[in-house]
Structure formats: structure tokens, C-alpha cells
XYZ file of C-alpha atoms in Angstrom:
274
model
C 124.457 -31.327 -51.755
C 120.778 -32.508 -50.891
C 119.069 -30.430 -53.873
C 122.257 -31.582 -56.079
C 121.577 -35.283 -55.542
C 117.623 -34.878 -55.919
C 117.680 -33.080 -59.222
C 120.212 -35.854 -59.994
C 117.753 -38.714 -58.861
C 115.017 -36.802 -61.318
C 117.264 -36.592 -64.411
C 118.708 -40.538 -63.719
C 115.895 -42.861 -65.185
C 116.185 -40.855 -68.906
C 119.365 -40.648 -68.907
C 120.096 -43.836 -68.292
C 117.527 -45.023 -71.040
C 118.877 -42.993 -73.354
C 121.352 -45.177 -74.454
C 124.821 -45.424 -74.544
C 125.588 -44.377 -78.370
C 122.938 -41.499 -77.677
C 125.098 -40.556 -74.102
C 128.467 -40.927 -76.256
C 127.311 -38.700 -78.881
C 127.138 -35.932 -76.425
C 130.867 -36.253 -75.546
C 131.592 -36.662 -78.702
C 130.147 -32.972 -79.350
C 132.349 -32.143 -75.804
C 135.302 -32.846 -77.063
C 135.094 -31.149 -79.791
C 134.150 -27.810 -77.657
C 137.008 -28.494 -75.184
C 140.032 -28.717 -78.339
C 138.112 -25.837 -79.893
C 138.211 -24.048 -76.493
C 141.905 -24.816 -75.585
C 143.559 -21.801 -75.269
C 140.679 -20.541 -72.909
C 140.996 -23.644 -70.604
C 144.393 -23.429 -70.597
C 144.300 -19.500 -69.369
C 141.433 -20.949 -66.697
C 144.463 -23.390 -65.100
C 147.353 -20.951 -65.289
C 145.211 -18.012 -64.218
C 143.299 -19.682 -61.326
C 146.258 -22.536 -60.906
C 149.478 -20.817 -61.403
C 151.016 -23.488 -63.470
C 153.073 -22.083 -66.625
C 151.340 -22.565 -70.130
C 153.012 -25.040 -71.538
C 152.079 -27.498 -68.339
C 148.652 -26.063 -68.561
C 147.887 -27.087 -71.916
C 149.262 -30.478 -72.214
C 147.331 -30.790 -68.681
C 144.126 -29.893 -70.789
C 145.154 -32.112 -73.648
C 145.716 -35.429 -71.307
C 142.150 -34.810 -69.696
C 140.744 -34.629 -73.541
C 142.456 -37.697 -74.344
C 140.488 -39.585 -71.842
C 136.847 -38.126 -73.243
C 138.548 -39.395 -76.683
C 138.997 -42.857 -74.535
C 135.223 -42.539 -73.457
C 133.793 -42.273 -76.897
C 134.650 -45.825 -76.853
C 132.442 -46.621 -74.696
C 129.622 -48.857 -76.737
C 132.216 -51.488 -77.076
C 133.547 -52.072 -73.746
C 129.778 -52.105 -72.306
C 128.493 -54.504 -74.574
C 127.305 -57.606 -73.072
C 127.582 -60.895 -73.641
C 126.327 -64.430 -72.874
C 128.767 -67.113 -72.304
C 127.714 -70.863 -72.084
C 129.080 -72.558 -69.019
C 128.046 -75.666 -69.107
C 126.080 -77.918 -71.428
C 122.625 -75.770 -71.980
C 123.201 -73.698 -69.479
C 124.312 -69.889 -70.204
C 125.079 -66.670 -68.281
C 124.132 -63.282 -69.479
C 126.535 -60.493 -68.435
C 124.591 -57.156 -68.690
C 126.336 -53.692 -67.015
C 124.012 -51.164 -65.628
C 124.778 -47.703 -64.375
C 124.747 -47.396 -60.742
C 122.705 -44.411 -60.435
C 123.723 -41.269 -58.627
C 127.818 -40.857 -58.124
C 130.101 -38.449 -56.790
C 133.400 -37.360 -57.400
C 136.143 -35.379 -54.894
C 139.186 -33.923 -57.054
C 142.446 -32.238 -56.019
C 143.803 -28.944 -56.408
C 146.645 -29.722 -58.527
C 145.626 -30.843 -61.813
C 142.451 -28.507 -61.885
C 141.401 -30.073 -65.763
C 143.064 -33.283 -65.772
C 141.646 -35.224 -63.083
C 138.130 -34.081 -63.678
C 137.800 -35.225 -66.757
C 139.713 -38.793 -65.303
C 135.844 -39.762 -64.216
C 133.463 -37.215 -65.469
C 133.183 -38.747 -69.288
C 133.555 -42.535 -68.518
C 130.765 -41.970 -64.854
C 128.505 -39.844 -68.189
C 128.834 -42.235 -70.473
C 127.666 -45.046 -68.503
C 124.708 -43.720 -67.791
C 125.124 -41.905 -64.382
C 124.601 -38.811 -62.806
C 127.519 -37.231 -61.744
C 128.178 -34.760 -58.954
C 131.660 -33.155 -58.704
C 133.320 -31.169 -56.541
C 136.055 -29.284 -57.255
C 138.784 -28.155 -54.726
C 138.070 -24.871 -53.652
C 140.939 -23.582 -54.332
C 140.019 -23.871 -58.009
C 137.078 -24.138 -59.321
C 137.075 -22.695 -62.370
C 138.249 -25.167 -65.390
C 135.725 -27.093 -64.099
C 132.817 -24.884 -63.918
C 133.957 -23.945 -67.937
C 133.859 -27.566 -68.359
C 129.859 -27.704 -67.292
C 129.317 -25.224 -69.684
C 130.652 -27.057 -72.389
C 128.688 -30.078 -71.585
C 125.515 -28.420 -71.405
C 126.464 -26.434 -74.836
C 127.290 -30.066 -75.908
C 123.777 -30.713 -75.225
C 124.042 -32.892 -71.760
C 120.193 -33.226 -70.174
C 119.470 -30.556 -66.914
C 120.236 -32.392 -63.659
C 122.814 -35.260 -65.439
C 126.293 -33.104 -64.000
C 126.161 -31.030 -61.389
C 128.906 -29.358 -59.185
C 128.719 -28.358 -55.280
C 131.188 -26.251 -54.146
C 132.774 -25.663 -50.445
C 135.809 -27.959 -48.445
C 135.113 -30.385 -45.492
C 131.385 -30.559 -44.738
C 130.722 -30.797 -48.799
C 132.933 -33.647 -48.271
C 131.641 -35.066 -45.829
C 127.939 -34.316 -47.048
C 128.767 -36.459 -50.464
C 130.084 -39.481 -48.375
C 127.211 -39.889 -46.228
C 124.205 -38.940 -48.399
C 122.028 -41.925 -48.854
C 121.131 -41.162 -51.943
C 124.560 -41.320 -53.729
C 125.799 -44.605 -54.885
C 129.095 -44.248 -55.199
C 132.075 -41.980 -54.386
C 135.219 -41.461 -56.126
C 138.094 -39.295 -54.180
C 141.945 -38.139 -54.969
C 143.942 -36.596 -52.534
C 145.549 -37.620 -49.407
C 145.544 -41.186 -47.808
C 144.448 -39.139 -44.161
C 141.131 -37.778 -46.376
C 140.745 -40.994 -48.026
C 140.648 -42.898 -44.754
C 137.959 -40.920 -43.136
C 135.584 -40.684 -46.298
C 136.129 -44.490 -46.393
C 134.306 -45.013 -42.694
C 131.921 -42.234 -43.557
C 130.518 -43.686 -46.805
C 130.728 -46.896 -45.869
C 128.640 -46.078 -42.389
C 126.145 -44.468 -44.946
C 125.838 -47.947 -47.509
C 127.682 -46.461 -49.898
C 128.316 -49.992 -52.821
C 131.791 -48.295 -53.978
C 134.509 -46.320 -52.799
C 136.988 -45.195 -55.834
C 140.302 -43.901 -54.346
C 143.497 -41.666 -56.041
C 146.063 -41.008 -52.716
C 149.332 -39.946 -51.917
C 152.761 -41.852 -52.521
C 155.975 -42.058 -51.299
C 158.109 -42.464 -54.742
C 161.578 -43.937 -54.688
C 164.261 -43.262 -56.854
C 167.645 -45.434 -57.026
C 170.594 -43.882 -58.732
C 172.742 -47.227 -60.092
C 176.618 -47.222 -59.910
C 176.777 -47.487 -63.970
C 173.985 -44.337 -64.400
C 174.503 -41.858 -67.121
C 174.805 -39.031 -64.397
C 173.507 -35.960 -65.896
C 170.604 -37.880 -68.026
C 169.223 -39.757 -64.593
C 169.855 -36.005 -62.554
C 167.832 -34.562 -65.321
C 165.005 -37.386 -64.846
C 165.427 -36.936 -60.584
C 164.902 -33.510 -61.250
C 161.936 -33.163 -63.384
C 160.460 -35.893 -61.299
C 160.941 -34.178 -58.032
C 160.475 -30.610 -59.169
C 158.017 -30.729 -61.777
C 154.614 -29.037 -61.127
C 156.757 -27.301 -58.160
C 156.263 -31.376 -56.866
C 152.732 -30.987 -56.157
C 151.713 -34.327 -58.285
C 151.260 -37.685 -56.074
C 153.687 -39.262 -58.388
C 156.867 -36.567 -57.962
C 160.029 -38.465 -56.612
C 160.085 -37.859 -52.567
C 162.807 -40.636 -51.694
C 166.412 -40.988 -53.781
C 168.858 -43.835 -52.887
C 172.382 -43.132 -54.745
C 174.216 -46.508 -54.927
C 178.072 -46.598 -55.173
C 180.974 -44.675 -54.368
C 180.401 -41.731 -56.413
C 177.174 -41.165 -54.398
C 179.093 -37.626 -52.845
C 179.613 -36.085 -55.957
C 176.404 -37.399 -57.466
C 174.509 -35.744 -54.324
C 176.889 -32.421 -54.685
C 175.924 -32.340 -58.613
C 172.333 -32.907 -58.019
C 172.074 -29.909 -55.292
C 173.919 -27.585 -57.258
C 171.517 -27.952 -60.211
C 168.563 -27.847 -57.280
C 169.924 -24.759 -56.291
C 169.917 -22.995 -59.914
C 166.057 -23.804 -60.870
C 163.518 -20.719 -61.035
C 159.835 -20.572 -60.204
C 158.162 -20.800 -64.000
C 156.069 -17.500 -64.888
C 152.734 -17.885 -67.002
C 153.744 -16.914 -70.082
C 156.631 -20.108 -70.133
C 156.002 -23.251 -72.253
């Protein structure tokens, strides 16, 4: 983590006075590696994921939508000066913060990655991800894209290991910020450790309890379908699958009885399914 955040520190000042256009023009070029490279990263998240191929490529897709979404960036940084009062004005100027890191789950192994890498890049910060360890590969394809892409030496760099990397990106000093998705137990104990290290800004993605309600006048078999691909989807392993169901009325026993039956009759996906 330590030689991460100083080779970081090194590469910060030019890359931050770069530019943003200059910055945006190098995920502009990343993009266009990552849709030229989809079928690879899609056999990286099935392979080292397990997810089927169809969910593995639209998971790829979604992440490239939001470098597509970071392109954009020149705009929504612009500043501007606003008068407030009769000859006086305020300038509003945004800055990069500096050094920031960034904790992501197993589960979406391209997707969530790529929900902070571009837009933390194409501010003007140095990034330092790690990946769960569970899989690490997407990710490490992704770094070779950027630096193909022609990202600066030191700009993105990613540590690998489970909880004393953790722990080590929390409380180093010389990290600004930390962004984190996973569990709300995780979450809670990064929060007191950055915070006891000064960290200016904690970034948090945790766990939910999701509630469904089944109405009285429900199309049955089209709000099943929903409850099931909510619930079941990604074998469940997405913070926003369906955990809780409340069936209303007094068809609730059959509705229940239909609902497990069609529970019952789902199969594990294999790779090769879209």
C-alpha cells in the first residue's frame, strides 16, 4: 500500500495539471479498448466469476457506459462565478483531491470498478483500487487497457490482499479519500478507521434489505416473474436482490404455493448461457 500511495503522490502534481480535456482524452482511447476487447472481458468475469455470458457481458457493457458518462467530464467541472450581491462575486473552482482509494466487491468484478475508476481519473486523481480477492482479474485487464490507452506511470495502481489491505488504505495518511462497497459491518469499521487517520471523505455502497409487496389486484405470473428475477438473479448476490416479500390479500396461499413451485424448478446457469 505504502509504495502504491508514494508513486501515486509522485505522478499527482502532472496529472492533475494536465488538464481535464487532456485526462478525458485518455478514456476516451479506454473505451474504445474495453468495447474492442469485450468478448475477452467478458470470458475474464465468467471464467474468474462464474456468472453465465450473457450477465457477464451486459455487466461489462454497464461499467463502459459509465466511462462513456465520464467523457463528459469538461462540462460538469467547469466553473463558474456567480454574483451575490451588488459587486460582490464568488468563484466556484473544483480541484482534485489528490490521492484516493477505492474497495470493490466480489460480485460485479467489471461493473463496479469502473463505477469510480473513470470519473476519480478524470478529475484529476490518483487512484488506488483494490479488487476483492476473490477476483482480481477484469480488473487487472482493465489496467492494461488504461496504460495501452496511454494513462501516465503511477496515476492507477492496484494492491491486492483482504483485511489488512483494507485496513492499510483507510488509515494511510497519505490517501485523501476512500470509497468502499460491500457490507454495512465493513463499512462501519473502515468509517472509524479512516476517519481516526483524517481521512476528508468516506464514499460508501452497502448492503440492503429489499422489500417486495405483492398487491391483491397483481398480474400473478408477471409480478412472480419480477420476484423471481429480483431474488434469484446473479444467484442473489447483488445488494439490490429482493430479500423480504409481503403478499397482500386472500390469495396470498396460492400466490406463495405458485411462487415456490417455480423456485423449486430454476437451474444453476452454465457459462456458455446468455
Amino acid at each position: 500500500v505504502d509504495k502504491a500511495v508514494k508513486a501515486a503522490l509522485i505522478a499527482f502534481p502532472a496529472w492533475r495539471d494536465m488538464g481535464v480535456k487532456a485526462r478525458v482524452e485518455v478514456l476516451f482511447r479506454f473505451k474504445s479498448l474495453a468495447e474492442a476487447n469485450l468478448k475477452e472481458l467478458t470470458y475474464l468475469v465468467v471464467k474468474e466469476h462464474g456468472k453465465n455470458r450473457g450477465e457477464a457481458e451486459a455487466e461489462v457493457l454497464k461499467g463502459i457506459e459509465t466511462v462513456s458518462w465520464a467523457t463528459g467530464l469538461p462540462d460538469l467541472l467547469a466553473g463558474r462565478i456567480l454574483e451575490v450581491s451588488r459587486g460582490v462575486h464568488c468563484q466556484e473552482v473544483k480541484r482534485p483531491l489528490g490521492v484516493v482509494a477505492s474497495i470493490v466487491p466480489f460480485n460485479f468484478p467489471a461493473m463496479v470498478p469502473l463505477w469510480t475508476l473513470p470519473i476519480a481519473l478524470g478529475c484529476g486523481n490518483c487512484l488506488i483500487m483494490k479488487p476483492s480477492e476473490k477476483v482480481p482479474l477484469t480488473l487487472m485487464r482493465f489496467a492494461e487497457l488504461l496504460h495501452e490507452a496511454g494513462l501516465p506511470k503511477g496515476v492507477f495502481s492496484i494492491v491486492h490482499g483482504a483485511q489488512a489491505v483494507a485496513k492499510g488504505l483507510a488509515e494511510h495518511p497519505g490517501i485523501a479519500a476512500l470509497s468502499f462497497v460491500g457490507s454495512s459491518r465493513v463499512a462501519d469499521l473502515l468509517d472509524k478507521t479512516a476517519r481516526a487517520g483524517g481521512k476528508r471523505s468516506l464514499c460508501t455502497g452497502l448492503s440492503a434489505k429489499n422489500h417486495r409487496i405483492a398487491m391483491p389486484d397483481c398480474d400473478e405470473e408477471m409480478t412472480i416473474s419480477d420476484i423471481m428475477n429480483s431474488a434469484f438473479g446473479s444467484a442473489g448476490q447483488r445488494c439490490m436482490a429482493a430479500s423480504v416479500l409481503l403478499v397482500v390479500g386472500k390469495g396470498r396461499k396460492a400466490f406463495i404455493e405458485n411462487l415456490v413451485a417455480k423456485a423449486k424448478s430454476l437451474k444453476a446457469g452454465q457459462e456458455r448461457d446468455d
